[in-house]
Short mmCIF file of C-alpha atoms in Angstrom, two decimals:
data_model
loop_
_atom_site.label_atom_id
_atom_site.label_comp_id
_atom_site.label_asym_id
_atom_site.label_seq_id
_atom_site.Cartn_x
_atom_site.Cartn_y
_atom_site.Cartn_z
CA UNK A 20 -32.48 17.92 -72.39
CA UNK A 21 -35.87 16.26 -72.81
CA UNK A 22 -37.20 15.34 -69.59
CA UNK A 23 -38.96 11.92 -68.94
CA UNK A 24 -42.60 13.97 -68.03
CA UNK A 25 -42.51 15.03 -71.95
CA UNK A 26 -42.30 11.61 -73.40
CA UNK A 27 -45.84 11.21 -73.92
CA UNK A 28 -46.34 14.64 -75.75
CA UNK A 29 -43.52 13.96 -77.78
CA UNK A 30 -44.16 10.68 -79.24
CA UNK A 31 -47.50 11.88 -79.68
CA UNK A 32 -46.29 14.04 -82.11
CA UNK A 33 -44.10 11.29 -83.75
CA UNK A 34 -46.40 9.08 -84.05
CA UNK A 35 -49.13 11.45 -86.18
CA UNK A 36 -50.18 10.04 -89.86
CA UNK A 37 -47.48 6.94 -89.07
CA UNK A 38 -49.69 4.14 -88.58
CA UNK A 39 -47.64 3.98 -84.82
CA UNK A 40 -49.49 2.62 -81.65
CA UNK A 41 -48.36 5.12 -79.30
CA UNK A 42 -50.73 4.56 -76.56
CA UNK A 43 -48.70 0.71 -76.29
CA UNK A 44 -45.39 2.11 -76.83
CA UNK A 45 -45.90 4.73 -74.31
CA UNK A 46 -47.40 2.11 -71.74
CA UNK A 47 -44.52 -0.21 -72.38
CA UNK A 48 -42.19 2.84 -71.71
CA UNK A 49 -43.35 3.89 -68.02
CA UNK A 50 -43.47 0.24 -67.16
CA UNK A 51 -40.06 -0.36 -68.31
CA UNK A 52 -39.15 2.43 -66.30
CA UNK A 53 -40.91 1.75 -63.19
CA UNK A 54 -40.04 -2.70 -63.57
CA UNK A 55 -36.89 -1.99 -61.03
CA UNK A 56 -37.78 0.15 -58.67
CA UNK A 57 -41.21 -1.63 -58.78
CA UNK A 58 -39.00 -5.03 -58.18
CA UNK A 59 -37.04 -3.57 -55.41
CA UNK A 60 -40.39 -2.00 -53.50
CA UNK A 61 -41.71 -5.53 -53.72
CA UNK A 62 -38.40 -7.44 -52.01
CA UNK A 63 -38.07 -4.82 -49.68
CA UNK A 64 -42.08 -5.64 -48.46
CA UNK A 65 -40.96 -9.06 -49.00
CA UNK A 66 -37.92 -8.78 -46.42
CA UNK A 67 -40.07 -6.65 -43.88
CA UNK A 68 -42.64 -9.56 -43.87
CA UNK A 69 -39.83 -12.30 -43.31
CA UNK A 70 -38.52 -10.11 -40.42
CA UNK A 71 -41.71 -9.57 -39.04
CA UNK A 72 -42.29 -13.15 -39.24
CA UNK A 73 -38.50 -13.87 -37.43
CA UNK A 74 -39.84 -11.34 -34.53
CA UNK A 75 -43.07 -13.31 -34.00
CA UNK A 76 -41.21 -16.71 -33.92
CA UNK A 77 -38.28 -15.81 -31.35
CA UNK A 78 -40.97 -14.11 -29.19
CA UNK A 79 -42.98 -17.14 -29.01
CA UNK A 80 -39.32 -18.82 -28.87
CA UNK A 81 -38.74 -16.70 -25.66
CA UNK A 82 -41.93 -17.32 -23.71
CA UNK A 83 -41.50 -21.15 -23.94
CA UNK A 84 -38.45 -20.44 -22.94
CA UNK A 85 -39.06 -18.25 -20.24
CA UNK A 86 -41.94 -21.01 -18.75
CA UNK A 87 -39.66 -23.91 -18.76
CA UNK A 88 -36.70 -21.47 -17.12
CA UNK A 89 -39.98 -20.69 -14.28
CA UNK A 90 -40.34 -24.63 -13.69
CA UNK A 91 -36.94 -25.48 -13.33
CA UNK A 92 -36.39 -22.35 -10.54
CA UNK A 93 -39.49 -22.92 -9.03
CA UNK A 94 -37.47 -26.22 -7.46
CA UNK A 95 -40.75 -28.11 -7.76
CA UNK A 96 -39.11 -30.03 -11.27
CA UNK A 97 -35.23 -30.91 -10.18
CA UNK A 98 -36.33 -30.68 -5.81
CA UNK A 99 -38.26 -33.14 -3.63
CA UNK A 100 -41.89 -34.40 -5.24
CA UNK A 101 -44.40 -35.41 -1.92
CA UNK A 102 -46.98 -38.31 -3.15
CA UNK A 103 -49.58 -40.25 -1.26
CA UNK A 104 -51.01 -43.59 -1.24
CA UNK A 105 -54.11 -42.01 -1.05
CA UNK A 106 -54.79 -38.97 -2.24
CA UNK A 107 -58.43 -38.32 -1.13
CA UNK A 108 -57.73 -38.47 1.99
CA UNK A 109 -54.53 -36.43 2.29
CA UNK A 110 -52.17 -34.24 -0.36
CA UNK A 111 -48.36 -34.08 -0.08
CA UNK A 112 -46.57 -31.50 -1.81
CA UNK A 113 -43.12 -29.43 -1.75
CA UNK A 114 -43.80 -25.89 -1.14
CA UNK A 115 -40.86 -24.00 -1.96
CA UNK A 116 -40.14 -22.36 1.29
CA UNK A 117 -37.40 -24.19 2.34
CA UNK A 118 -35.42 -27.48 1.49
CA UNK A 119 -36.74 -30.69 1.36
CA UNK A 120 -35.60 -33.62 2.21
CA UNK A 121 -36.57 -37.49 1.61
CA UNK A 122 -39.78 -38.78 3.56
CA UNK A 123 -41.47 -41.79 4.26
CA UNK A 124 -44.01 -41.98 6.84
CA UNK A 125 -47.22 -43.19 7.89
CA UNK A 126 -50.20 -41.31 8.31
CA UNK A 127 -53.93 -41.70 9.81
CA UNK A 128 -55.98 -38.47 10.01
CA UNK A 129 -58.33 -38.21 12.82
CA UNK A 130 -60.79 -35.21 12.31
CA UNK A 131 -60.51 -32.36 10.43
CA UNK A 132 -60.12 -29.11 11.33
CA UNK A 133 -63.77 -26.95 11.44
CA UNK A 134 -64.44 -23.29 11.60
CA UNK A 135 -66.96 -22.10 14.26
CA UNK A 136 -70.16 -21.13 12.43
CA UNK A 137 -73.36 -19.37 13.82
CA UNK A 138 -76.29 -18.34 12.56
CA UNK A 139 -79.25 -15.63 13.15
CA UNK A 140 -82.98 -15.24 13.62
CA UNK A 141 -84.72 -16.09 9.94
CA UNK A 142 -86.57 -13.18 8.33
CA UNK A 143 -88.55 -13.55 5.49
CA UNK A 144 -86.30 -10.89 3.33
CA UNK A 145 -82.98 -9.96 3.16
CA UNK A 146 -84.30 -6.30 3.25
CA UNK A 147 -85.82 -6.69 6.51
CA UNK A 148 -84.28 -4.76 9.21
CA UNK A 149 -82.57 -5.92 12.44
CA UNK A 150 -83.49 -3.37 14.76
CA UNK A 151 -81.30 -1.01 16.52
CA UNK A 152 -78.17 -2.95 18.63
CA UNK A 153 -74.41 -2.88 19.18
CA UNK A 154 -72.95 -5.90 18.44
CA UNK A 155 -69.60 -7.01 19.48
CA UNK A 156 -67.62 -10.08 18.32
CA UNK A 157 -64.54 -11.45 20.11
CA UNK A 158 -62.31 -14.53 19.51
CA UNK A 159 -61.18 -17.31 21.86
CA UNK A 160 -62.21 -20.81 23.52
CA UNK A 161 -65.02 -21.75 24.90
CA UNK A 162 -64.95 -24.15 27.96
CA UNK A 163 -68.66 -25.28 26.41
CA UNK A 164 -72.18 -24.27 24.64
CA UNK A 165 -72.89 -20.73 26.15
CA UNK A 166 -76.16 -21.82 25.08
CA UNK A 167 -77.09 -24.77 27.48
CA UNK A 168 -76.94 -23.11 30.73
CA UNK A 169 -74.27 -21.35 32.83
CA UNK A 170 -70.66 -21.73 34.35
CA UNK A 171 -69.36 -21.29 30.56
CA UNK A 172 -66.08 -19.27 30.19
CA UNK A 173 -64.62 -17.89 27.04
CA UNK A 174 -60.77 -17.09 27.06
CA UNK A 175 -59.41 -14.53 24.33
CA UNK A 176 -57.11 -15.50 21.77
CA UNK A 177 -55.91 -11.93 21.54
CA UNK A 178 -57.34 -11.18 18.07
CA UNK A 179 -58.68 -7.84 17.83
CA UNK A 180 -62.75 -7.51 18.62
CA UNK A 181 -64.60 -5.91 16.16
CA UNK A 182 -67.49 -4.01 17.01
CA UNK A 183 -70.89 -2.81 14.88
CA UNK A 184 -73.94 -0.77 15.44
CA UNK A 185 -77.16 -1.20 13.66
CA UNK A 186 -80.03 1.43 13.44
CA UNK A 187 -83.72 1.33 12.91
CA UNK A 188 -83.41 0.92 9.26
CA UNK A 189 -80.63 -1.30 9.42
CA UNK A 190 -81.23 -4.09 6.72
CA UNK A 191 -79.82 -7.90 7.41
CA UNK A 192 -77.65 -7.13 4.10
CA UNK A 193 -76.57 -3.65 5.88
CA UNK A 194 -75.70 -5.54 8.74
CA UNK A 195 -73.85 -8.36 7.41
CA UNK A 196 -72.02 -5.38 4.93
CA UNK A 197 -70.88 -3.73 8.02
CA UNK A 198 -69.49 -7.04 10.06
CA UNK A 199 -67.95 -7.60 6.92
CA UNK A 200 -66.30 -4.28 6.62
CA UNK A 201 -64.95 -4.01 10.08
CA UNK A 202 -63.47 -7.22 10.09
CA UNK A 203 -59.83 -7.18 10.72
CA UNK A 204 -56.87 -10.07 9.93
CA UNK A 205 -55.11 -10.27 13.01
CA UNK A 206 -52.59 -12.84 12.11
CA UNK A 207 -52.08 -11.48 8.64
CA UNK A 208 -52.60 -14.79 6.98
CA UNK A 209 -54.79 -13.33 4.14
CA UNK A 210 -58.13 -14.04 5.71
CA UNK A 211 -60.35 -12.17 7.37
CA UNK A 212 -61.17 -13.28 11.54
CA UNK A 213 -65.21 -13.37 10.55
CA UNK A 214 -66.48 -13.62 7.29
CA UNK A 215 -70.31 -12.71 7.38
CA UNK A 216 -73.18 -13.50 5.01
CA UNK A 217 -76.87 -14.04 4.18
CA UNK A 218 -78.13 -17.47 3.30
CA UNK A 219 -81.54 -18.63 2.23
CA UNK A 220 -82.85 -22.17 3.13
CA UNK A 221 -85.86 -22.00 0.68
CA UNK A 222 -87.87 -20.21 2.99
CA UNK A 223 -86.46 -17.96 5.38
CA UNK A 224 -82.94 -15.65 5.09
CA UNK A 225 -80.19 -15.80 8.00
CA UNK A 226 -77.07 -13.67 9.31
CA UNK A 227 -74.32 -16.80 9.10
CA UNK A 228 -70.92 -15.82 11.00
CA UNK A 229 -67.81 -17.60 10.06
CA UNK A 230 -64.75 -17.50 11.93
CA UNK A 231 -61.06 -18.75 10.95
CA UNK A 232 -60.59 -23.00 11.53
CA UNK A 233 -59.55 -24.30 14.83
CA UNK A 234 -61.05 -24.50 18.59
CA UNK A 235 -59.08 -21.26 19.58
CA UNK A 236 -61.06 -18.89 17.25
CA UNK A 237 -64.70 -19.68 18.91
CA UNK A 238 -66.87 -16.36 18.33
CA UNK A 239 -68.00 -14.86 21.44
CA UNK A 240 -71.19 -12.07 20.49
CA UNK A 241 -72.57 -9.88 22.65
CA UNK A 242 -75.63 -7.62 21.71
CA UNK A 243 -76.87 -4.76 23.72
CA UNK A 244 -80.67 -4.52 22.72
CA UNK A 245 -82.71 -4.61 25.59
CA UNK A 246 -85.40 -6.94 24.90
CA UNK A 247 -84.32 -8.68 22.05
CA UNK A 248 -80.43 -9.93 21.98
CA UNK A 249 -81.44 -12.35 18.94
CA UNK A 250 -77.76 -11.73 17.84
CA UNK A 251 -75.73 -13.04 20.82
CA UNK A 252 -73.50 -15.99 21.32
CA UNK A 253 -72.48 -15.43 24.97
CA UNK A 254 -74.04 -16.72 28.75
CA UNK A 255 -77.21 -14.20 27.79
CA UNK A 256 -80.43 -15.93 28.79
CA UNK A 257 -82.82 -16.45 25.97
CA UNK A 258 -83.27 -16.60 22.10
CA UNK A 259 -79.33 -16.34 20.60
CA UNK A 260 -77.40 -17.26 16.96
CA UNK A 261 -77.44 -20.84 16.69
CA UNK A 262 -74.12 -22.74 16.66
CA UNK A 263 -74.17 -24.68 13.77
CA UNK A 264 -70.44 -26.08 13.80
CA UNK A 265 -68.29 -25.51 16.47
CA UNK A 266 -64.49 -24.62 16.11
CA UNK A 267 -62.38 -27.64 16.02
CA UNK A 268 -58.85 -28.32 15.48
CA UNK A 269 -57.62 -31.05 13.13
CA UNK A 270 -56.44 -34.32 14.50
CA UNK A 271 -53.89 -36.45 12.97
CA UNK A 272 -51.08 -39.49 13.61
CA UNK A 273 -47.87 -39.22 11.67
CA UNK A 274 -45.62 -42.61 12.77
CA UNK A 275 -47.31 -42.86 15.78
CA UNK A 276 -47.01 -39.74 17.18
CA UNK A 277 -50.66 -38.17 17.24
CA UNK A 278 -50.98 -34.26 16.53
CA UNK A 279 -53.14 -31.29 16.17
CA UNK A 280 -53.42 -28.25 14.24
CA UNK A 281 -56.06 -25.14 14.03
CA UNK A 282 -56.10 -26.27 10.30
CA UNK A 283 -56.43 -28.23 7.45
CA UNK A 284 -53.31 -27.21 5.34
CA UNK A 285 -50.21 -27.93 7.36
CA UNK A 286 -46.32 -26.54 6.17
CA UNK A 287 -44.83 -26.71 9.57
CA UNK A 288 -44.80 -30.62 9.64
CA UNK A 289 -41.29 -31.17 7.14
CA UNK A 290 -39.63 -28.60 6.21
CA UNK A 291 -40.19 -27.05 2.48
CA UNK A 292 -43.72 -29.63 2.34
CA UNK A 293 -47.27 -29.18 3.42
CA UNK A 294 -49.63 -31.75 3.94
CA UNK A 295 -53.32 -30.77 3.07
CA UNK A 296 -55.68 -32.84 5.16
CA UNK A 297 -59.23 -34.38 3.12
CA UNK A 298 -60.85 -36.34 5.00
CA UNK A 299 -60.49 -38.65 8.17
CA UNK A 300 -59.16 -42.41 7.82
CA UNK A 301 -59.45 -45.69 9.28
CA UNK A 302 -56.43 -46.92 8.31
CA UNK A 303 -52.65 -45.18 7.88
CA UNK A 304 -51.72 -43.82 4.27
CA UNK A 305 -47.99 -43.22 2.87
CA UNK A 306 -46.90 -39.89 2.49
CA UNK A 307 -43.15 -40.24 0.41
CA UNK A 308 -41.05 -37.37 -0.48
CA UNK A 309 -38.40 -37.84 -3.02
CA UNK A 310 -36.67 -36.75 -6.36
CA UNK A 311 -38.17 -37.48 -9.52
CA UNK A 312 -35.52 -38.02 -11.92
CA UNK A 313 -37.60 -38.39 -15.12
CA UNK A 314 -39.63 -35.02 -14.56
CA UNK A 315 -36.04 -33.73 -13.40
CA UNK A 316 -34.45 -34.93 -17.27
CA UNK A 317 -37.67 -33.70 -19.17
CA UNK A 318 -37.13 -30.54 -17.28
CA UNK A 319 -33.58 -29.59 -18.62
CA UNK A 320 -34.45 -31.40 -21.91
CA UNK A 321 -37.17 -28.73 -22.40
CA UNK A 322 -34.88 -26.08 -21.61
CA UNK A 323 -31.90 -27.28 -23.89
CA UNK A 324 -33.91 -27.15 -26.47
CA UNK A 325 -36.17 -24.35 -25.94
CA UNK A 326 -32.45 -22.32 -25.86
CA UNK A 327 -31.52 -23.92 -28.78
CA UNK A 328 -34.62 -22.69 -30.58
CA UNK A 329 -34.53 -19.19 -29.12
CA UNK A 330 -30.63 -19.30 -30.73
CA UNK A 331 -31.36 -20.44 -34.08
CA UNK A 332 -34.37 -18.42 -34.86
CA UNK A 333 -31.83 -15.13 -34.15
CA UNK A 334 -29.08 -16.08 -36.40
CA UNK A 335 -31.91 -16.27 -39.11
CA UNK A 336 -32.95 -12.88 -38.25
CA UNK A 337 -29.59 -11.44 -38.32
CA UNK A 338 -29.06 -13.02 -41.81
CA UNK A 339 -32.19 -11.95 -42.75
CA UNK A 340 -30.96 -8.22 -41.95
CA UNK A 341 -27.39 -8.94 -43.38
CA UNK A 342 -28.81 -9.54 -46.36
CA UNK A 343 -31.59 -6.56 -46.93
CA UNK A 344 -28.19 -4.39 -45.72
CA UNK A 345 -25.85 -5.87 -48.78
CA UNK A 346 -28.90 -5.14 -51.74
CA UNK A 347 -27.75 -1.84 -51.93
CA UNK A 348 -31.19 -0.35 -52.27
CA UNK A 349 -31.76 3.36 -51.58
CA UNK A 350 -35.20 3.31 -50.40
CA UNK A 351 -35.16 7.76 -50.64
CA UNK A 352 -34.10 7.19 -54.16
CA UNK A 353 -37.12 5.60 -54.89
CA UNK A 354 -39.45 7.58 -52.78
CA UNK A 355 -37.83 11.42 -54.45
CA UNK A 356 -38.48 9.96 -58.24
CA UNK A 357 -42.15 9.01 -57.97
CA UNK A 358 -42.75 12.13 -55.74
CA UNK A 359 -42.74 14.35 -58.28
#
């Protein structure tokens, strides 16, 4: 039998001294011969492409999905929604923790709650050193300004004091590194009890010490160099950091009754809400909790149909691969004949 690789030589033979176009009639043979498995290559890139295409739609399908699914069990959607009447001086929102329930109360805020701040001797670089010293910072009340004479007490908190020694060639970066490292978080509310850092007022650079909000976490510093104890904050005589705020707590009136708290952001006031303080007031603000029924609808209408899309977007894929299943193509066929 003549095989299909001798075509060519044999019609070249035919077609000597006949006036015959072989070169056409050859051409016109291999692409007659190649058309269907040609046709079927092409559908079957054709039906990869449309199933690609399916995959990329249901996964986009699934992350809406998936976002309006987080909203509605976040509880923050179909729960309790806190508003205010005034919302620069106060922020009412449900946190999640716990239930809700319906509020509405009057508020008038006081003061706000302040974290005690000191600051250092100026230097005229950052990259100026400190001197050799132990410092020592503890956490507590003061009954007044160590700084304006004596009879001043300060009580511990019970927050662990944090200790740091400085050499000759100690920098004031070096120094405020090292506070910085040593700091603990001894209530384990994400913050550390000092933060430390080096601010420049145009002319001159500063230590500034920062402790957490409220009157209980006053810094008390003690510094062992003999002659100098620039970095102190205790009943030492002479030069000392320089309070610049003092640790307050925040002051507020919620129906009357008045309140305080070592901070600004308060979730212990109704249960699964915190109120986040702005600014003081003269007069009372509202503070509502209650369900919102149109963000609740909009809510499950989003995830309806968000489902819906998710489900219709897979039936196309499965009849997409119901369909590439039923042509009956035999994709090693193909690949075996033009292998040769």
């Amino acid at each position: 039998m003549t095989s299909v690789n001798n075509r060519p030589e044999i019609l070249s033979k035919l077609g000597v001294g006949s006036g015959l176009d072989t070169s056409a009639l050859i051409e016109s043979l291999v692409e007659a011969e190649i058309a269907g498995p040609k046709e079927q290559l092409e559908q079957r890139e054709s039906d990869f492409s449309a199933r690609i295409s399916a995959f990329s739609q249901i996964k986009n399908n699934l992350k809406v999905f998936k976002d309006n699914l987080e909203i509605i069990q976040s509880n923050n959607s179909l729960g309790y929604q806190g508003t205010t009447s005034d919302s620069t001086i106060a922020t009412f929102s449900a946190n999640g923790n716990s239930a809700a329930s319906a509020i509405n109360s009057q508020l008038t805020v006081s003061s706000l709650a302040t974290a005690h701040t000191l600051t250092g001797p100026s230097l005229s670089s950052p990259n100026n050193t400190v001197g050799a010293r132990t410092l020592s910072i503890a956490f507590g009340t003061w009954s007044a300004d160590p700084t304006q004479g004596g009879g001043q007490s300060h009580t511990s908190n019970g927050m662990s004091t944090i200790s740091v020694t400085a050499t000759s060639t100690t920098t004031l970066n070096q120094l405020r590194d090292m506070i910085n490292n040593a700091a603990t978080d001894s209530n384990n509310d994400g913050e550390q009890d000092v933060i430390a850092s080096v601010l420049y007022d145009g002319s001159n650079y500063m230590l500034s010490l920062k402790s957490q909000f409220g009157a209980a976490n006053e810094m008390k510093i003690t510094d062992n160099h003999a002659s100098s104890p620039v970095y102190a904050y205790d009943t030492t005589d002479g030069a000392q950091l320089t309070q610049r705020v003092a640790g307050t707590d925040s002051s507020f009136t919620v129906d009357g009754i008045s309140m305080t708290r070592d901070s600004n952001s308060i979730d212990d006031l109704y249960s699964g809400m915190t109120l986040d303080l702005l600014k003081t007031s003269g007069t009372a603000i509202t503070i509502k909790s209650e369900v919102d029924l149109d963000a609740a609808q909009t809510s499950i209408q989003d995830f309806v149909t968000t489902y819906n899309d998710v489900m219709t977007h897979w039936k196309i894929l499965e009849l997409q691969t119901m369909m590439m299943k039923t042509r009956n193509f035999s994709w090693r066929f193909i690949v075996k004949k033009y292998s040769k």
